[in-house]
Coordinates of C-alpha atoms and ligand atoms in Angstrom, one line a residue:
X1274 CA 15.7 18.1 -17.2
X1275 CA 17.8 20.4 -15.0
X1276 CA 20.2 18.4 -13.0
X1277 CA 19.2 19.5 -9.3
X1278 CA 15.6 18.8 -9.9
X1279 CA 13.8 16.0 -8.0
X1280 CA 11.7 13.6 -9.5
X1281 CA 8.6 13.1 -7.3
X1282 CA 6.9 9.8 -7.7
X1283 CA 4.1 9.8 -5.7
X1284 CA 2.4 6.4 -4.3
X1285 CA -0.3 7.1 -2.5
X1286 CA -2.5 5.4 -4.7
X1287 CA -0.6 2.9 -4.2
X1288 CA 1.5 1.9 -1.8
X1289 CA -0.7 4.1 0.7
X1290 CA -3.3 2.3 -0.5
X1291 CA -1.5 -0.4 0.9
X1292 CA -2.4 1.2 4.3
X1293 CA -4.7 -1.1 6.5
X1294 CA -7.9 0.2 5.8
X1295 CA -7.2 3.1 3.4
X1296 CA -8.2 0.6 0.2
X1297 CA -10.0 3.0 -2.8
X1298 CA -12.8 2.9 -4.8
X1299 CA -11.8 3.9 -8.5
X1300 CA -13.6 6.7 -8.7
X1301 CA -11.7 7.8 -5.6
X1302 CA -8.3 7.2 -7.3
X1303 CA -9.5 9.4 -10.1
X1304 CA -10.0 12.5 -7.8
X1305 CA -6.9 12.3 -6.1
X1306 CA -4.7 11.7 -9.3
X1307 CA -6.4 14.8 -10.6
X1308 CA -6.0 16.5 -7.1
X1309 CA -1.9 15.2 -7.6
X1310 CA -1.8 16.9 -11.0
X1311 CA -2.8 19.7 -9.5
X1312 CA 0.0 19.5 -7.3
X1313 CA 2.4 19.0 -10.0
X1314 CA 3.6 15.6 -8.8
X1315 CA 6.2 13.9 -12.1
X1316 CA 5.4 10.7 -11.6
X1317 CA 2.1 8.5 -9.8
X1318 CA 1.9 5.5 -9.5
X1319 CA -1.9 4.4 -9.4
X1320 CA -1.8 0.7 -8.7
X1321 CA -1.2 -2.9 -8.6
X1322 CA -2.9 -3.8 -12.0
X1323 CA -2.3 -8.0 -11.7
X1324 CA -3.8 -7.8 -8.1
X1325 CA -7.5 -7.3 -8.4
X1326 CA -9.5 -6.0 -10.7
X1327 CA -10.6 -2.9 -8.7
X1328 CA -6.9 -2.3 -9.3
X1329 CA -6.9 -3.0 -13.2
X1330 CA -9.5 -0.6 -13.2
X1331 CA -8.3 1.8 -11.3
X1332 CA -5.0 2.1 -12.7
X1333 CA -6.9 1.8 -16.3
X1334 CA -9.1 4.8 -15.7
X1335 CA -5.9 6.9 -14.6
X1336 CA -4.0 6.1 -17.1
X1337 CA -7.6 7.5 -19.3
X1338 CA -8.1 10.8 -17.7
X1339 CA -4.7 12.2 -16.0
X1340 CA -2.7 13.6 -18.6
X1341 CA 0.1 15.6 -17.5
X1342 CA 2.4 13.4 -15.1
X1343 CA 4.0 9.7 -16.0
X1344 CA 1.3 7.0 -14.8
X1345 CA 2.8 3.7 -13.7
X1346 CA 1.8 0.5 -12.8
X1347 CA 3.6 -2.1 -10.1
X1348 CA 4.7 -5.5 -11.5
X1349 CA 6.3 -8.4 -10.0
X1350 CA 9.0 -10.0 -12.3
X1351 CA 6.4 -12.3 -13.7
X1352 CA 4.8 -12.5 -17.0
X1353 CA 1.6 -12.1 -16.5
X1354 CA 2.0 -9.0 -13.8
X1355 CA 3.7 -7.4 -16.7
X1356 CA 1.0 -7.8 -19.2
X1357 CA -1.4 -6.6 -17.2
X1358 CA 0.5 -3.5 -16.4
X1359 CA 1.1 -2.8 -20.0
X1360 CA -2.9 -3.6 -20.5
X1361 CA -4.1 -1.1 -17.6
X1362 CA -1.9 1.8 -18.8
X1363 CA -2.6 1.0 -22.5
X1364 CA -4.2 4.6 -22.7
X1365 CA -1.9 6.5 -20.7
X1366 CA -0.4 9.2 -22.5
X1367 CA 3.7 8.7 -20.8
X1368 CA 3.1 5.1 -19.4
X1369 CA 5.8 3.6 -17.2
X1370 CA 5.8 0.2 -16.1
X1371 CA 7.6 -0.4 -12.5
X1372 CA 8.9 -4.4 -12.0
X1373 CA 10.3 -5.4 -9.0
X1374 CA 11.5 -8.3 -6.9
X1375 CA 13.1 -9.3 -3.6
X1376 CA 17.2 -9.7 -3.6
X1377 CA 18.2 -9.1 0.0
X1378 CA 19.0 -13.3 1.3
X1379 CA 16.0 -13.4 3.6
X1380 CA 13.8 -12.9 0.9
X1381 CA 15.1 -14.6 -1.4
X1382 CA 15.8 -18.1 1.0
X1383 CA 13.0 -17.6 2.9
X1384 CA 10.4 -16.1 0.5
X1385 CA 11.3 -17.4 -2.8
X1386 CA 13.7 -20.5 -2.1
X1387 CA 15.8 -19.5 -5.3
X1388 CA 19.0 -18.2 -5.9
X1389 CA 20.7 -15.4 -6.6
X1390 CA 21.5 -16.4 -10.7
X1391 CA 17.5 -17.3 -10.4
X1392 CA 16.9 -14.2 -9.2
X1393 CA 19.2 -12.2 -11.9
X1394 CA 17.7 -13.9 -14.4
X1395 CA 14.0 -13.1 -13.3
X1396 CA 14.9 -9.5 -13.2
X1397 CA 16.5 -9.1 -16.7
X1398 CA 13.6 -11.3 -18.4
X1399 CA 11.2 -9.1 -16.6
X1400 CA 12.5 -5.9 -17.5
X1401 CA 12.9 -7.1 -21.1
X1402 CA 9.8 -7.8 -21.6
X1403 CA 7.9 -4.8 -20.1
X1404 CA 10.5 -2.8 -22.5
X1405 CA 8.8 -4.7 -24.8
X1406 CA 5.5 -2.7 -24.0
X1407 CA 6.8 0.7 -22.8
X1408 CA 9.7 2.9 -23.4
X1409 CA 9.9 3.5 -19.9
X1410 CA 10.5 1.2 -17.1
X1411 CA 11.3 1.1 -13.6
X1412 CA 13.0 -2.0 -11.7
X1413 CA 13.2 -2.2 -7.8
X1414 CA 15.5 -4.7 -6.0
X1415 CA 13.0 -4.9 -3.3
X1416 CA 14.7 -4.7 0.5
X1417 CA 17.9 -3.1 -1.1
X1418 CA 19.1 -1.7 2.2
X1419 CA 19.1 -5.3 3.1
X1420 CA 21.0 -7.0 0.4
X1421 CA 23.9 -7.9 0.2
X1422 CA 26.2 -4.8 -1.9
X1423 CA 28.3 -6.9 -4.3
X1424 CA 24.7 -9.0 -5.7
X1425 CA 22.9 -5.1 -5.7
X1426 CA 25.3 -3.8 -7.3
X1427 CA 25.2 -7.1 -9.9
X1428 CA 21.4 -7.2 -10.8
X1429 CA 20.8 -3.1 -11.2
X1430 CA 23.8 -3.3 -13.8
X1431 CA 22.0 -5.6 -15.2
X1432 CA 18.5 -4.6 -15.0
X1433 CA 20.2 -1.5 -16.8
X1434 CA 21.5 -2.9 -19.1
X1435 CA 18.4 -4.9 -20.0
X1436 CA 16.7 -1.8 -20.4
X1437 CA 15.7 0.0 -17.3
X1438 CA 15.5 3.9 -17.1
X1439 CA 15.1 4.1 -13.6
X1440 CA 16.3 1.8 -10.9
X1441 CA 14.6 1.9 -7.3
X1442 CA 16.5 1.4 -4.4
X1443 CA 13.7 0.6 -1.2
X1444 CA 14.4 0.5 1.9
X1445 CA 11.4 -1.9 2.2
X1446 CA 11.4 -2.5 6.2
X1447 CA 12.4 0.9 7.2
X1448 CA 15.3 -0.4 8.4
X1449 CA 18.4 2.0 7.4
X1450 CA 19.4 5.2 8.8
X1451 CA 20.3 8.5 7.7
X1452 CA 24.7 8.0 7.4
X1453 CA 24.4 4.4 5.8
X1454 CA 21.7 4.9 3.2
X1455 CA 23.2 7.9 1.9
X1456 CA 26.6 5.6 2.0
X1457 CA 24.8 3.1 -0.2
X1458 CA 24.2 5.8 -2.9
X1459 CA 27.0 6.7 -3.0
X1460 CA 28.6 3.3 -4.1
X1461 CA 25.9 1.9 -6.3
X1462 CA 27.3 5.4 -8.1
X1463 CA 30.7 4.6 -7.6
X1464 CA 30.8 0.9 -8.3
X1465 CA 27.7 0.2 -11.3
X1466 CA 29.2 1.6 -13.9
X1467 CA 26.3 2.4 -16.2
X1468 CA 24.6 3.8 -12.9
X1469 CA 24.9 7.3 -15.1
X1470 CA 22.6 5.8 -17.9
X1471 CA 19.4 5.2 -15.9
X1472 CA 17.6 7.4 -12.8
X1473 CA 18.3 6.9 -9.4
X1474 CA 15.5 6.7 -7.3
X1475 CA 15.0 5.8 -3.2
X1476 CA 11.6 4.5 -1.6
X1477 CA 12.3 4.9 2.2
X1478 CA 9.5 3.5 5.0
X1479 CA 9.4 4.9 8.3
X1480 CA 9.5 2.3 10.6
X1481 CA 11.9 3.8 12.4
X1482 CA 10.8 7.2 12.0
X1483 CA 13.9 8.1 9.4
X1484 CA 11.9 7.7 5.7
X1485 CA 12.1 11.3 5.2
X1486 CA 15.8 11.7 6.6
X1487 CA 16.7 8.6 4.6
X1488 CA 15.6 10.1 1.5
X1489 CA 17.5 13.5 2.1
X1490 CA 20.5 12.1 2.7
X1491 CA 20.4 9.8 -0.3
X1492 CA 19.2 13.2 -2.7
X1493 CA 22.5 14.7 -0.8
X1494 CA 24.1 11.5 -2.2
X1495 CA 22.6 12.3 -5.9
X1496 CA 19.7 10.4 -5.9
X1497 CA 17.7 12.0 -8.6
X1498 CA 13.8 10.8 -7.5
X1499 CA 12.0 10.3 -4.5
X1500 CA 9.0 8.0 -3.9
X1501 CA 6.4 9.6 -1.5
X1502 CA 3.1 9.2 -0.2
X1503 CA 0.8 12.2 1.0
X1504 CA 0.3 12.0 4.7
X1505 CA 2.9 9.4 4.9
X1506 CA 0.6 6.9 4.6
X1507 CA 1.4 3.3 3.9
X1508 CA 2.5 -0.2 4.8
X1509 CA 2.9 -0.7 8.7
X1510 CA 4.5 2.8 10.0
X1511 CA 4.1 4.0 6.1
X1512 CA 6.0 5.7 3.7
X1513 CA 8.4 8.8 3.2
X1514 CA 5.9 11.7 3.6
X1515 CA 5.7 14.1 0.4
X1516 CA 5.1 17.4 1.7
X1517 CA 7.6 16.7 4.4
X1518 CA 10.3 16.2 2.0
X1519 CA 9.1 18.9 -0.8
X1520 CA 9.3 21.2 2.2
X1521 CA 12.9 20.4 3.7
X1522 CA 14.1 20.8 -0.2
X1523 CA 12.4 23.9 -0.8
X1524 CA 12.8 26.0 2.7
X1525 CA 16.5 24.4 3.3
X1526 CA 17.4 25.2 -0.6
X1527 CA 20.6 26.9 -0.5
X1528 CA 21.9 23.5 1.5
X1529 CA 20.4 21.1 -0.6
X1530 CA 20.3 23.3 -3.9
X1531 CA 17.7 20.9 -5.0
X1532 CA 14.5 21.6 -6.1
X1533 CA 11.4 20.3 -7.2
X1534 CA 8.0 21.5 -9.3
X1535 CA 5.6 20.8 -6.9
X1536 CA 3.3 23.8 -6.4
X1537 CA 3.0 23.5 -2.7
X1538 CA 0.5 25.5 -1.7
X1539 CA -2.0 22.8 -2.9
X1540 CA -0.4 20.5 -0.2
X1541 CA -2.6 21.1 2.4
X1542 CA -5.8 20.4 0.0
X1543 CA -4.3 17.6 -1.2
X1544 CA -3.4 16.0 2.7
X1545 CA -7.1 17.1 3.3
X1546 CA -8.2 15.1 0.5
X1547 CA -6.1 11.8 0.9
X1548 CA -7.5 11.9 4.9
X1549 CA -11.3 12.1 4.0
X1550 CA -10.8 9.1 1.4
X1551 CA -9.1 7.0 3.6
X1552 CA -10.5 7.7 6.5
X1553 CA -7.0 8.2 8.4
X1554 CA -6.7 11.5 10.4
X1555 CA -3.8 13.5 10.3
X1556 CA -2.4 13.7 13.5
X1557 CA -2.5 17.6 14.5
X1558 CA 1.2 17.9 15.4
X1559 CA 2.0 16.4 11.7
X1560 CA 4.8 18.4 9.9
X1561 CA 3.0 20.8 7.3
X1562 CA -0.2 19.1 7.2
X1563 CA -1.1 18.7 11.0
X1564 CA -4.0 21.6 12.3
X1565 CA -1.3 22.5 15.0
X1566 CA 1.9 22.9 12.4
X1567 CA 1.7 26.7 12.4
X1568 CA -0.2 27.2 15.6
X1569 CA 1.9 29.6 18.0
X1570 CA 0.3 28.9 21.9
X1571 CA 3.1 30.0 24.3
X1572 CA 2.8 34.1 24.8
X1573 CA 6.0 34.9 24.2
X1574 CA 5.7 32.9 21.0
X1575 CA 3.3 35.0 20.3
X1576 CA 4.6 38.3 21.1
X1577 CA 7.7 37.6 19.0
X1578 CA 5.4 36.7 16.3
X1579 CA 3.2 39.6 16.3
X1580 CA 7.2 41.8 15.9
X1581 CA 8.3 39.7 13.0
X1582 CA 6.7 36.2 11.7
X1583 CA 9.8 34.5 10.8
X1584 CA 11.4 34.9 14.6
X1585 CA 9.1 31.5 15.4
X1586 CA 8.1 30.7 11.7
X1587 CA 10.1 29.0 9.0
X1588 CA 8.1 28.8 6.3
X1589 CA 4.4 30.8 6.0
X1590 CA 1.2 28.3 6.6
X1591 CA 0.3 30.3 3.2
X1592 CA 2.5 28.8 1.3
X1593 CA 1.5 25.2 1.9
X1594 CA -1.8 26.1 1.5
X1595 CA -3.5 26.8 4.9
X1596 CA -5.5 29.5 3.7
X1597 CA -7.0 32.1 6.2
X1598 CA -9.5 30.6 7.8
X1599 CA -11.7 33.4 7.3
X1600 CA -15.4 33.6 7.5
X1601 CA -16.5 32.8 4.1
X1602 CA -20.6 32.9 4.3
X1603 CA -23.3 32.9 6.6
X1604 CA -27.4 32.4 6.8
X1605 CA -28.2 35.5 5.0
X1606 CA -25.2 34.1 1.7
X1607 CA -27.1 33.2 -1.1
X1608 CA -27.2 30.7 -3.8
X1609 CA -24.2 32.6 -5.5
X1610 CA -22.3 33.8 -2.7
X1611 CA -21.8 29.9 -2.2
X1612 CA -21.4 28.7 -5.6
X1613 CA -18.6 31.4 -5.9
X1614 CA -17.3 29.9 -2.7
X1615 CA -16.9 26.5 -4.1
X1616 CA -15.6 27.2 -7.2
X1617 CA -13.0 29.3 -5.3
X1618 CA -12.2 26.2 -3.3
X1619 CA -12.0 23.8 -6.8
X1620 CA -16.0 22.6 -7.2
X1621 CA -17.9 23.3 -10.1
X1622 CA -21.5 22.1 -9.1
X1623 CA -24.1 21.8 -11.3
X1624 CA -27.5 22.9 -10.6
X1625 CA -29.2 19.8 -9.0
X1626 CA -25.5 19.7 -7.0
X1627 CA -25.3 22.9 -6.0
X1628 CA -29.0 23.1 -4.7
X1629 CA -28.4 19.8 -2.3
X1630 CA -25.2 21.5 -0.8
X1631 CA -27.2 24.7 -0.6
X1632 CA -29.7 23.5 1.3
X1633 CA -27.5 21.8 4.1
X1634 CA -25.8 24.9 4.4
X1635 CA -28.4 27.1 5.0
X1636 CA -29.5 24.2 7.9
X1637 CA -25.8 24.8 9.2
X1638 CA -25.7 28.3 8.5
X1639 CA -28.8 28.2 10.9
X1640 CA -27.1 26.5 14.0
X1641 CA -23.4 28.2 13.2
X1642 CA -23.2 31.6 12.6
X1643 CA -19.6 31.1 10.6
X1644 CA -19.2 28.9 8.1
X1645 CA -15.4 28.1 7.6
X1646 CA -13.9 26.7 4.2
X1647 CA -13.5 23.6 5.9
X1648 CA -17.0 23.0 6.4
X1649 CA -18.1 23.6 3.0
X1650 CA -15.6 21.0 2.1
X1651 CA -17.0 18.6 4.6
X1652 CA -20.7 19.6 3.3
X1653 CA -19.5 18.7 -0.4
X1654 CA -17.6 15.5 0.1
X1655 CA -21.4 14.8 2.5
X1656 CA -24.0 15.6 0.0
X1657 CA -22.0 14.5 -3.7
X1658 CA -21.4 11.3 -3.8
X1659 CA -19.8 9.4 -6.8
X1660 CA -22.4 6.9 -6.8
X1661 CA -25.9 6.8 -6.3
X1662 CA -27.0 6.1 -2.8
X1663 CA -29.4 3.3 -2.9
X1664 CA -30.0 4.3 1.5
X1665 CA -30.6 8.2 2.4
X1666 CA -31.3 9.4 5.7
X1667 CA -35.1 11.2 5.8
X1668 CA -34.9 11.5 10.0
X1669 CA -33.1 10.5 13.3
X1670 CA -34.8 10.9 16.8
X1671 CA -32.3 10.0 19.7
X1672 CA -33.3 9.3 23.2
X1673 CA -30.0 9.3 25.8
X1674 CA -29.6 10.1 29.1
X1675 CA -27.9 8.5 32.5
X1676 CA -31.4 7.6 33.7
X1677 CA -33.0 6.0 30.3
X1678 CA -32.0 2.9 27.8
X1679 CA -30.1 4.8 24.7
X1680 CA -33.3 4.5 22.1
X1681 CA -32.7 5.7 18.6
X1682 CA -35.5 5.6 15.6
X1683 CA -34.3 6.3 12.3
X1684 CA -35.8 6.4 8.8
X1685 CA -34.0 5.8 5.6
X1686 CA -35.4 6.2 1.9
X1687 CA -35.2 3.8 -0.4
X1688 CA -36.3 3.8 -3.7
X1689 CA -38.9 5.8 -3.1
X1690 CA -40.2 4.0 0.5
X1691 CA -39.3 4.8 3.7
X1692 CA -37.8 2.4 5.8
X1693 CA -38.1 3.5 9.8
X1694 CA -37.0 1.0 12.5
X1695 CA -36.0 1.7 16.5
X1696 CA -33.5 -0.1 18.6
X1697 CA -31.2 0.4 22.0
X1698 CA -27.9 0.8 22.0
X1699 CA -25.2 1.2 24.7
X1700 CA -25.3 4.8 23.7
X1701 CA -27.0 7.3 21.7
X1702 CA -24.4 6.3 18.5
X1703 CA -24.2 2.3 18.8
X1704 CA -28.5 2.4 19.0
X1705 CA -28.3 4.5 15.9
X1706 CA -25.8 2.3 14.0
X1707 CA -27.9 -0.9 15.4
X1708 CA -31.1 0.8 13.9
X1709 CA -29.4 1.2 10.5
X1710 CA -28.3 -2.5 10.4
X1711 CA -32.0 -3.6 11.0
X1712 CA -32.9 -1.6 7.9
X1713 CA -30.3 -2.7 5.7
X1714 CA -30.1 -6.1 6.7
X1715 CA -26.6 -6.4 5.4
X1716 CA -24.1 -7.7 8.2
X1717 CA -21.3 -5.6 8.7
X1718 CA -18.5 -5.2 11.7
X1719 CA -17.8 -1.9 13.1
X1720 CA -13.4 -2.2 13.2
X1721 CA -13.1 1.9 13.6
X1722 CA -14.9 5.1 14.4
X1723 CA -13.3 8.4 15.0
X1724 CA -14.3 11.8 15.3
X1725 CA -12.5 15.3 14.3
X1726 CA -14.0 19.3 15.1
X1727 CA -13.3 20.7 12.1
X1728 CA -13.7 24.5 13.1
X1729 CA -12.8 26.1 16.7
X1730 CA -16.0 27.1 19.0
X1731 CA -18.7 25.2 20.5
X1732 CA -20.7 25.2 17.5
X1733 CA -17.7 23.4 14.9
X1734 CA -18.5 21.2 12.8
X1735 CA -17.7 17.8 13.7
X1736 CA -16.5 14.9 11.0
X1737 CA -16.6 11.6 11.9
X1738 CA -15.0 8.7 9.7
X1739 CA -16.3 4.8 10.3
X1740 CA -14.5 1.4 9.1
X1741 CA -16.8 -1.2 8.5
X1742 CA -16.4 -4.7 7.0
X1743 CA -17.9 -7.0 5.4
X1744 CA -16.5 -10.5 4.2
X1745 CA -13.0 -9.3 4.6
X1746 CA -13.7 -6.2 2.4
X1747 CA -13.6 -2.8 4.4
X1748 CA -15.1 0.3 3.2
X1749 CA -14.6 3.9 4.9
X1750 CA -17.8 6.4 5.7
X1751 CA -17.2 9.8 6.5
X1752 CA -20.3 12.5 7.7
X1753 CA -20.4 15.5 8.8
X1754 CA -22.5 17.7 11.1
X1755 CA -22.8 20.4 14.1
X1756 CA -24.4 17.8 15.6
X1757 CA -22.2 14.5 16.6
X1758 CA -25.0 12.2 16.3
X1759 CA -25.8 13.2 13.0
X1760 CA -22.3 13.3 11.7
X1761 CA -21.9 9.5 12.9
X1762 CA -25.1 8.3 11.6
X1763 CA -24.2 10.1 8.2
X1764 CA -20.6 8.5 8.4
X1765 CA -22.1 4.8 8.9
X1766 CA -24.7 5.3 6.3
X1767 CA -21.9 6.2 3.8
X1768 CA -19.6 3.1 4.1
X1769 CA -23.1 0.8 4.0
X1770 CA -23.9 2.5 0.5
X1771 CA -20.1 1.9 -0.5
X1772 CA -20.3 -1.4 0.5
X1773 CA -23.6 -1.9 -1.3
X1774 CA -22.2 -0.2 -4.5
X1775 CA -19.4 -2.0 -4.5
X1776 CA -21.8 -5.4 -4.7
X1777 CA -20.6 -8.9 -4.1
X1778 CA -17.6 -8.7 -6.5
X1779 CA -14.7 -9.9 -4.3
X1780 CA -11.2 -8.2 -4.1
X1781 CA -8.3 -10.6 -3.9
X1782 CA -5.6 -9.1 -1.5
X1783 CA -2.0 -7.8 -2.7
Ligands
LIG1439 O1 8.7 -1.1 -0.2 C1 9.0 -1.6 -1.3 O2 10.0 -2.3 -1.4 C2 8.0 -1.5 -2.4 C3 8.5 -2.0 -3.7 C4 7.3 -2.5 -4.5 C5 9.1 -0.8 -4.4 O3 6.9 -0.9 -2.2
LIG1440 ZN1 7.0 0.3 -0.3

């Protein structure tokens, strides 16, 4: 491979997953590690196979049907993790198998109680044995920035030597900065001398705010990949954002001269996609991804922009992938107007598919004049649904007011009957949500609730994502609507029909 390209390794699925609350079904991973080939990503890593076996399976079903980029799968330095990597990514066309364990001193004392030659000798056995399985294999000093340099320097030449093609260096607690991290990668070249035979790669969080400028300045320092999440997500404060560093490569290129092959125009899709699955909203003033990242207020903003784009503009919203927002169909669109729509936007419906989705449309098409891309991407990920529903909605009546108790009645179909019950609320969403639990029966805790326009104007579509959980398990609902009511009660009803899907098999944490 050319020598200033970047190796993207992309985590989401992973350790974004490891976001509270952002945990995903398998059918989930799927879509996004399609929606990351899409985006050209090298590497993804889909999982944590040992840890549960929603994991195993989701890793598994990667590994099955995502072809084109490397698939890997997280071990600790410990047998078993290692066979159940190599088992999960036993279909996986270029499998890699990524073993790692803690070597700064407070880990090790305070975590493990062993020693440094302990330690060592974990590592090597580890990376043995996976290379045993796979031909390629990644080992990660966990809390590098952390460690002490003489030991790191120690256990990667040795982790190389024992077979490793691509040694991690994390900056675990997000606790390094810009001048030193690039300083580090700069020695473990200089003083591990078969540093040359293996990949360098960084993993950077952000609690500071520096992942993304710690993982420049070690690429300025040659490091050769860069783990990433989309959105940032991940542990705590999260991970080095994706489209942040893609970005700062590709619109900074003659002083990085780096590149990498990530078709970044499917960015914004992709941010869009990794938000409705987890639930977590993008903040608006987010770097690339954010609604406000290429919105000029101030007038003379404006005016300069109107002369030439690039006097306020650094890179185009196009090339991200912001498409115009243009109007794409209205009431009097038909059947195929939409279908060619959605298949411009990446859905192939089928018939019984297409005709649900069509249907809500013409209902919003009714109450909004414009109907955006956005909302027939919020209409899609409402009405298809990877599972079947065993709760739909049939009907809502609300009663609100400042004089009057908040009343709602709802009625839900299932299997055939329909289920109707009443009950107050504090307000018009909490009597809804209480209604739903009376029909469901199923005891669940409301831990988030948060609600996004999608559109401009007074008639946008609103989508709201809801948290619930249930024995420690949490599940994320997302609905959508011109009405806010509607969208909520939607949203709720989702995550109960996760939860229910997902039945009483119980996930063990990682
Ligand atoms: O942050 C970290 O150290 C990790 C390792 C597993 C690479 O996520
Ligand atoms: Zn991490």
């Amino acid at each position: 491979m050319d020598e200033n390209r970047v190796i993207i390794f992309d985590t989401t699925l992973r350790d974004g997953e490891q976001s509270p609350g952002a945990s995903m079904s398998v059918d989930d991973k799927v879509a996004l590690a399609l929606q990351l080939e899409r985006l050209n990503v090298d590497v993804i890593e889909a999982g944590f196979p040992i840890s549960s076996d929603v994991q195993f399976e989701g890793v598994k079903l990667v590994a099955a049907k995502v072809r084109k980029p490397t698939i890997c799968g997280l071990a600790r330095c410990i047998d078993q993790d290692i066979d159940r990597a190599a088992a999960a990514l036993e279909r996986a066309a270029r499998p890699r198998i990524h073993t790692f364990i803690a070597t700064s001193k407070i880990h090790m004392d305070k975590k493990f109680r062993k020693s440094e030659a302990e330690i060592l000798e974990m590592a090597i056995k580890s990376v043995t044995r996976a290379r045993g399985y796979v031909d390629d294999v990644e080992f990660s000093p966990e809390d590098s920035a952390r460690t002490g340099k003489e030991f790191l320097f120690r256990i990667i030449e040795a982790a190389i030597s024992a077979g490793a093609t691509t040694i991690n260096v994390p900056d675990t607690v997000g606790y390094s900065n810009p001048e030193e991290f690039g300083q580090l990668i700069r020695e473990i070249f200089e003083r591990v001398p078969n540093m040359r035979k293996a990949i360098l790669s960084v993993h950077c969080h952000n609690d500071l705010g520096l992942a993304v400028a710690n993982t420049l300045a070690a690429i300025r320092n040659g490091a050769q990949q860069a783990e990433v999440t989309i959105n940032g997500i991940g542990e705590r404060a999260g991970n080095c954002s994706l489209e942040e560093v893609v970005m700062a490569l590709k619109t900074r290129e003659s002083f990085y001269r780096k590149h990498t092959a990530i078709k970044t125009d499917e960015i914004v899709k992709t941010s869009r996609m990794v938000s409705k699955v987890t639930g977590m909203i993008v903040q608006p003033n987010k770097a690339i991804v954010g609604a406000n990242a290429f919105a000029h207020e101030a007038g003379i903003h404006q005016d300069a922009m109107l002369k030439d784009r690039t006097t306020y503009e650094i890179m185009t919203p196009e090339s991200v992938g912001w498409g115009d927002t243009k109007i794409v169909l209205g009431r009097h669109s038909g059947r195929h107007g939409l279908k060619s729509r959605l298949q411009d936007l990446g859905y192939n419906l089928g018939k019984e598919d297409l005709d649900k989705v069509y249907e809500r449309f013409l209902k919003i098409a009714d109450k909004k004049k414009e109907v955006f891309d956005a909302d027939l991407e919020a209409l899609v990920g409402d009405e298809i649904q990877d599972f079947s529903e065993a709760f739909m909605l049939e009907y809502f009546h609300i009663l609100s007011g400042d004089k009057v108790l908040p009343t709602a009645t709802i009625a839900l179909k299932h299997k055939d009957t329909i289920i109707q019950d009443a009950s107050v609320g504090d307000g018009p969403v909490d009597a809804a949500f209480k209604a739903i639990d009376k029909i469901i029966n199923s005891p669940v805790k409301l831990i988030d609730y948060s609600l996004q326009a999608l559109t401009g104007g007074k008639e946008a579509m609103g989508e709201v994502h809801v948290t619930i959980a249930n024995n420690g398990r949490k599940f994320v609902g997302r609905g959508a609507s011109t009405d806010v009511i509607e969208a909520s009660i939607r949203a709720y009803l989702h995550a109960h029909n996760r939860l229910l899907h997902a039945g009483s098999k119980s996930e063990s944490e990682h």
